[in-house]
Coordinates of C-alpha atoms in Angstrom, one line a residue:
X24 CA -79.9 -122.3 80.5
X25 CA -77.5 -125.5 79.3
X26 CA -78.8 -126.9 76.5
X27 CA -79.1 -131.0 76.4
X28 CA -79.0 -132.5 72.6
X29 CA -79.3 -135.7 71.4
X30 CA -77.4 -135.8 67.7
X31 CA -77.9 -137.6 64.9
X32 CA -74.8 -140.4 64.2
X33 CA -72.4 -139.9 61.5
X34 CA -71.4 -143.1 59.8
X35 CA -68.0 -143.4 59.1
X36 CA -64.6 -143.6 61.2
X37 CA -62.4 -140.5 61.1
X38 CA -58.9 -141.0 62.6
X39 CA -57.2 -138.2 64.9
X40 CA -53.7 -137.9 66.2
X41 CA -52.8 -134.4 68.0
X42 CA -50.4 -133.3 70.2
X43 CA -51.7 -133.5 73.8
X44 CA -51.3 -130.4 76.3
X45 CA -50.8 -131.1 79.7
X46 CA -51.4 -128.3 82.1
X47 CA -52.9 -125.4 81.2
X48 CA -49.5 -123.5 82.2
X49 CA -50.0 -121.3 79.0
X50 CA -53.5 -120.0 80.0
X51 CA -55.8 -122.2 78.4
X52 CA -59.5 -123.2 79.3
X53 CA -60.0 -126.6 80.8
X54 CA -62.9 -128.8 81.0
X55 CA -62.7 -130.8 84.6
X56 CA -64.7 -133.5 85.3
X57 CA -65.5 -135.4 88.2
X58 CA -68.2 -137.9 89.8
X59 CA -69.4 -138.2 93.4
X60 CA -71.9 -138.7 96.1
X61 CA -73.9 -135.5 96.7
X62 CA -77.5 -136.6 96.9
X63 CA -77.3 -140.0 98.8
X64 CA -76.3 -143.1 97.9
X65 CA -79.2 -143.6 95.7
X66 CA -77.7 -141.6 92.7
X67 CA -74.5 -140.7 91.0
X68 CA -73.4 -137.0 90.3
X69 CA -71.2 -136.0 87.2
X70 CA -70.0 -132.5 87.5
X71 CA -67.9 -130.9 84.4
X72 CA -66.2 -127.3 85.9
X73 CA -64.7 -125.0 82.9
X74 CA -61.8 -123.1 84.6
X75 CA -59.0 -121.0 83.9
X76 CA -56.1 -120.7 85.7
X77 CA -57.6 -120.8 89.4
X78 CA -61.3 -119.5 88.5
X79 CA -64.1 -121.2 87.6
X80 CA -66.4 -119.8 84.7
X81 CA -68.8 -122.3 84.3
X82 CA -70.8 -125.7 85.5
X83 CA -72.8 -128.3 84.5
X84 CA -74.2 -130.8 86.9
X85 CA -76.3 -134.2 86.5
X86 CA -76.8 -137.2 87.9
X87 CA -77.4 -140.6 87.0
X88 CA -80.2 -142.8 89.0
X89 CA -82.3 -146.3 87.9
X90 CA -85.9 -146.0 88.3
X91 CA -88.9 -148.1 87.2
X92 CA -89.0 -148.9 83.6
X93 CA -92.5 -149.0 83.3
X94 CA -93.0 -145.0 84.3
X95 CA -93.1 -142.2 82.3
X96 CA -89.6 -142.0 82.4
X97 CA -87.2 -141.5 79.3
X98 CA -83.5 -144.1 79.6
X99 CA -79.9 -142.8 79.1
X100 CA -79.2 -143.6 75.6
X101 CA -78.7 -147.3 74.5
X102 CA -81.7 -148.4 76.9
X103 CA -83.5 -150.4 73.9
X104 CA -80.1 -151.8 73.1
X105 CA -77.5 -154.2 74.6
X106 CA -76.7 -151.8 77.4
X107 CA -80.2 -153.1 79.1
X108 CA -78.4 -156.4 79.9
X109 CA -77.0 -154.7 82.9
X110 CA -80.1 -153.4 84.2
X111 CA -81.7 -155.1 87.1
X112 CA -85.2 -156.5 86.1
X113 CA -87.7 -153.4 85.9
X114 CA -84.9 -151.0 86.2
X115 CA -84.3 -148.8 84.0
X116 CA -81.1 -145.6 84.0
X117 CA -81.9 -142.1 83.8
X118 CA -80.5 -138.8 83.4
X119 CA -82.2 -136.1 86.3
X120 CA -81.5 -133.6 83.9
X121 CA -83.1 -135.1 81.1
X122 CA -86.3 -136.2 83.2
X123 CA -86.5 -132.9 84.8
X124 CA -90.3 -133.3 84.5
X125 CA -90.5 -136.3 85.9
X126 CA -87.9 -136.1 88.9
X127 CA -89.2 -132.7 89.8
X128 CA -93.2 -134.3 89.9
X129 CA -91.4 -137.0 92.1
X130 CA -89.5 -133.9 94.3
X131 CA -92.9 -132.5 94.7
X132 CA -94.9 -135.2 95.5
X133 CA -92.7 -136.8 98.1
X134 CA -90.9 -133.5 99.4
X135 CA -93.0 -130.7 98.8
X136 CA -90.7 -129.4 96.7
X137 CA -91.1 -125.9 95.0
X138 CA -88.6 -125.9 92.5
X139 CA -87.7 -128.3 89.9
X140 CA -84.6 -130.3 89.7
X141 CA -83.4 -128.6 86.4
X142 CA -83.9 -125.3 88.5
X143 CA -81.9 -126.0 91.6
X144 CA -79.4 -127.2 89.6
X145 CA -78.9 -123.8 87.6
X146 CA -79.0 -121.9 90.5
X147 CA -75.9 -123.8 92.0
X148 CA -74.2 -123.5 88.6
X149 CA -74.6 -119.8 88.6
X150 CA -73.9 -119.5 92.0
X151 CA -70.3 -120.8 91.2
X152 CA -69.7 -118.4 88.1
X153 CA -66.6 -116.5 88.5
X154 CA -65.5 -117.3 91.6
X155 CA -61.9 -118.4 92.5
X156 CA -61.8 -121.9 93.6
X157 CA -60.4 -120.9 96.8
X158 CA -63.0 -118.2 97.4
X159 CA -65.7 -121.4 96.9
X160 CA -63.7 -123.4 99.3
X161 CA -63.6 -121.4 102.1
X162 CA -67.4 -120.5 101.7
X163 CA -68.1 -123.9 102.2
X164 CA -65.7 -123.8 105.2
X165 CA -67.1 -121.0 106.4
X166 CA -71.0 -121.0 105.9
X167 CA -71.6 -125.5 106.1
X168 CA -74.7 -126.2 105.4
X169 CA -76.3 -123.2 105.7
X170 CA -74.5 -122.4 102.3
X171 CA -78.0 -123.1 100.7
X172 CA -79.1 -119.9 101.8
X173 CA -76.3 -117.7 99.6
X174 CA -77.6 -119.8 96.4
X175 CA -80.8 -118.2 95.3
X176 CA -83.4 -120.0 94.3
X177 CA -81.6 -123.5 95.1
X178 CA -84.0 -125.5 97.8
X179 CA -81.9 -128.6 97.9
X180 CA -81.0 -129.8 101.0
X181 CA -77.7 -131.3 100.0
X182 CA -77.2 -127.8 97.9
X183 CA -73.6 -128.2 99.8
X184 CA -72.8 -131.7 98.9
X185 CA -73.1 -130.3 94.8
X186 CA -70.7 -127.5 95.8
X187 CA -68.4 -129.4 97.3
X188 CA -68.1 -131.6 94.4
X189 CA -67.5 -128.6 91.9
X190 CA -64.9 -127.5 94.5
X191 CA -63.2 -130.7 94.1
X192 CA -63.7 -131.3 90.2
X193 CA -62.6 -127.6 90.0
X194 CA -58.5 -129.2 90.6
X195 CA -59.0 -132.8 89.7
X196 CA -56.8 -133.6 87.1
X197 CA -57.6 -137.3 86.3
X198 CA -61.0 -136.5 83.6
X199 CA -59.2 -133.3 82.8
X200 CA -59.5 -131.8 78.8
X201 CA -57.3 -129.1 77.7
X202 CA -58.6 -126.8 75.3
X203 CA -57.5 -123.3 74.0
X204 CA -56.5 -119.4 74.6
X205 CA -59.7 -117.7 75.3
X206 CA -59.5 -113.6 76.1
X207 CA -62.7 -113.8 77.7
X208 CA -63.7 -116.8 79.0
X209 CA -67.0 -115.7 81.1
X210 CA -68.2 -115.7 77.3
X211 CA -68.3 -119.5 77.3
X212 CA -71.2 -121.5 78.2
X213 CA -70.5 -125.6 79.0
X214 CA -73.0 -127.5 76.6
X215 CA -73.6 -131.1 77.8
X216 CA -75.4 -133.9 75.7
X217 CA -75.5 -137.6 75.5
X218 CA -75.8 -140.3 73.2
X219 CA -74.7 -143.4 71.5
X220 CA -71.4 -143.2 69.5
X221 CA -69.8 -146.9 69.9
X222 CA -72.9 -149.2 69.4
X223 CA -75.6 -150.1 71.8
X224 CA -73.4 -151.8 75.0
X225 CA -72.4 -148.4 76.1
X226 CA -74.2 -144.6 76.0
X227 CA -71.7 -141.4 76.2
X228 CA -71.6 -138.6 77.8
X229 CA -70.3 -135.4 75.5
X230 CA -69.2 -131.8 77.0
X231 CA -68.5 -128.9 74.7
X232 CA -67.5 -125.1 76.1
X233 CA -68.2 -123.2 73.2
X234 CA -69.1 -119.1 72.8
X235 CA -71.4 -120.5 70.0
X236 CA -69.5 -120.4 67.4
X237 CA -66.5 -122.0 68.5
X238 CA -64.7 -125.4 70.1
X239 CA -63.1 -124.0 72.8
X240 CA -62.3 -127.3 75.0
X241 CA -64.4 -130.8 74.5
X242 CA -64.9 -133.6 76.7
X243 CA -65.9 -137.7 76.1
X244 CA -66.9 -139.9 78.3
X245 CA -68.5 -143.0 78.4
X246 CA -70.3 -145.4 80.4
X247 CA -70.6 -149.4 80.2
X248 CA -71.4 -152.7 82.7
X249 CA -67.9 -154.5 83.2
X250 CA -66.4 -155.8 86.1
X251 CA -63.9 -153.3 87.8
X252 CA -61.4 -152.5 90.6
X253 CA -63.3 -149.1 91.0
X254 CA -66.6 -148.7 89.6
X255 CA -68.3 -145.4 90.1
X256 CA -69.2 -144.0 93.7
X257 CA -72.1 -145.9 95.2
X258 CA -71.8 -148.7 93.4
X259 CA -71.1 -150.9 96.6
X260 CA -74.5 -149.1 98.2
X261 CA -77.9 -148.2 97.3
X262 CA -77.3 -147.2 93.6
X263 CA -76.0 -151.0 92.8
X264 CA -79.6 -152.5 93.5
X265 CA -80.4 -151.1 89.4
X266 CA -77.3 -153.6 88.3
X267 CA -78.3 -156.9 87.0
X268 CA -74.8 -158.4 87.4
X269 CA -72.0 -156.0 86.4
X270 CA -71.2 -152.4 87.5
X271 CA -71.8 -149.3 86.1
X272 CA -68.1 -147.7 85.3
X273 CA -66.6 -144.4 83.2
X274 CA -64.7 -145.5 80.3
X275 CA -62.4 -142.7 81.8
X276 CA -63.1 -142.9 85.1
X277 CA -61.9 -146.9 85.0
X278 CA -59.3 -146.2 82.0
X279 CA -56.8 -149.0 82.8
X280 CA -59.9 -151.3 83.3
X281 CA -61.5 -151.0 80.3
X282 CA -58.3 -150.7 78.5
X283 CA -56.8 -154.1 79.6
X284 CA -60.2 -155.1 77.8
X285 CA -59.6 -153.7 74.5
X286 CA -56.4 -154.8 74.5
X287 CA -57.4 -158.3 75.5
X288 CA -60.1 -158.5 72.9
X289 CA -59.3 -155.7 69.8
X290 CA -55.4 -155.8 70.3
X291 CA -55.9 -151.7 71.0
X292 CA -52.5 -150.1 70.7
X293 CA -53.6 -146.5 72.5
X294 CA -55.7 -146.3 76.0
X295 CA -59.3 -145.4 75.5
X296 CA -58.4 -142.2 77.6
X297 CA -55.8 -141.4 74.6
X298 CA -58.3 -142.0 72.3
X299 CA -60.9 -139.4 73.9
X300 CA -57.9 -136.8 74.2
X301 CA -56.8 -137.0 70.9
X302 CA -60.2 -136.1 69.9
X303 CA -60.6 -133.0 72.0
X304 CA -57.1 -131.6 71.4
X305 CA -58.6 -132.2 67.1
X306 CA -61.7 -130.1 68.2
X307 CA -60.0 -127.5 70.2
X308 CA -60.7 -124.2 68.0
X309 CA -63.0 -125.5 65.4
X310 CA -65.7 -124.2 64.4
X311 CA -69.1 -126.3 63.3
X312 CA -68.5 -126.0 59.7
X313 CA -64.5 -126.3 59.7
X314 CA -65.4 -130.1 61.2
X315 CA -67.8 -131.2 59.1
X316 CA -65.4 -130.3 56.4
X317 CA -63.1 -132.5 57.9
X318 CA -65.7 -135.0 58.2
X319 CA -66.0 -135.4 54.4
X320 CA -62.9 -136.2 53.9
X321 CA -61.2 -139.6 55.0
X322 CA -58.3 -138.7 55.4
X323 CA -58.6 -135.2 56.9
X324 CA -56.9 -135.8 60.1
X325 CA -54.1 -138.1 60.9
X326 CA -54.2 -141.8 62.7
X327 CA -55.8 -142.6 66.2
X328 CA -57.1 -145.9 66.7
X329 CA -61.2 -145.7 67.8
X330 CA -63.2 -147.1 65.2
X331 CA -65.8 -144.7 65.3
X332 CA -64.2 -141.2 65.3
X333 CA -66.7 -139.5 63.3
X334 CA -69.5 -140.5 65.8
X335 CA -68.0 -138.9 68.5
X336 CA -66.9 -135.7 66.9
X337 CA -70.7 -135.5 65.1
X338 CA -72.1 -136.1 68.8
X339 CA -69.4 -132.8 69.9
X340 CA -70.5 -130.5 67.0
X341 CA -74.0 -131.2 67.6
X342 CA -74.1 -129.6 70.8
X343 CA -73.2 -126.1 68.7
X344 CA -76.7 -125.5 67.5

């Protein structure tokens, strides 16, 4: 089963430059990442898909909804801090993955369900392991929506719309992270956590695959309110009505966006999305302990410009326990 971990901050900055691959021409594993509609337009789904070459040997998948903030429910990270600005009054964001109790009590009382969110979610991820993205595609050609009855112990009525959204994260290139040569990839499990590495306007969210011991491809993203050309899907429908004012956007997702902005306001020489890359082509291959060797020393790694490097690479190892 994934593993969810919220990590303890490191205080310092730590600055990165590293070649950045491309393609993954030379047979290395690559985190893709994409975010959609599957569920309504209530929600928003964030997918990561670790392929190589043209199968797919892992999946993670979440999604981000608002609720009341005066249920049992626990906020994204950053919901007792600025980031609350952009909520609508008595709205508060969540993860389903991280409130599996309390979405699947919801699922249950209002749609009988008899498995929990957390639950139909693995099944789909395992469903997925090891096939060839074509093989998936044609499936969901094939079989529709009766699809859900190949995926064993998924009772999701939109189990197709998740699939087709790992189909379609499975070649999206935009959010893609290149990591390393791997002889075995089915060894590697995608770890997911999030938390709060720049301050308290924003909450990330942090994807590691690792064979436990070992980096072999990381992930950053991060999510703020700010006015942009294309906020995240359903932010012009039934998702929006948690906004106070702003949208919700993907530092990555809206790159040029938020970029103009840091430019505009903290004369940033490098794109936020260089920033993030930089940092997963550092942690590409490293292990737990070679990084927070690195992290003791201020000068370990070579020049990037994101004031709090260490914070995001801490957040990345801690998903190794």
């Amino acid at each position: 089963m994934k593993k969810l971990f919220r990590s303890l901050l490191l205080a310092s900055s730590l600055a990165l430059l590293i070649p950045l691959s491309k393609s993954n021409a030379n047979g290395e594993v690559m985190i893709r990442k994409m975010y959609g509609a599957p569920h309504g337009d209530k929600s928003v789904g964030t997918v990561y898909v670790l392929t190589d070459g043209d199968t797919i040997f892992d999946a993670y998948i979440d999604e981000f909804q608002f609720t009341d903030s005066n249920g049992d429910a626990k906020g994204v990270p950053s919901s007792d801090g600025e980031f609350a600005k952009g909520y609508a009054d008595g709205k508060v964001l969540i993860s389903k993955k991280e409130n599996n109790d309390f979405y699947s009590k919801n699922m249950k009382e209002h749609a009988d369900a008899t498995h929990t969110i957390l639950e139909n979610y693995t099944a789909i991820e395992d469903f997925v392991k090891g096939k060839k993205i074509s093989d998936l595609e044609n499936e969901l050609k094939d079989k529709g929506d009766k699809i859900v009855d190949e995926v064993t112990s998924s009772t999701l009525v939109d189990t197709k719309g998740y699939l087709e959204l790992i189909a379609k994260a499975a070649k999206f290139d935009k959010l893609q992270s290149v990591g390393i040569k791997v002889d075995d990839p089915s060894k590697l499990e995608l770890n997911v956590g999030l938390g709060a590495p720049h301050g308290d306007k924003s909450f990330a969210q942090v994807a590691v695959a690792t064979d436990g011991k070992k980096i072999a491809a990381a992930h950053f993203d991060e999510f703020q309110f700010m006015d942009a050309t294309n906020p995240l899907p359903n932010s012009d429908a039934g998702f929006a009505e948690g906004y106070a004012d702003k949208a919700l956007v993907s530092k990555r997702w809206n790159n040029e966006d938020y970029s103009k902005a840091m430019k505009e306001h903290a004369d940033a020489t490098q794109q936020i999305a260089e920033g993030y890359q930089n940092m997963e082509a550092y942690l590409a291959g490293k292990t737990k302990d070679e990084v927070e060797k690195d992290l003791e020393k201020s000068d370990a790694v070579s020049s990037a410009t994101l004031v709090d490097q260490n914070n995001y690479v801490g957040l990345a190892i801690g998903l190794l326990k």
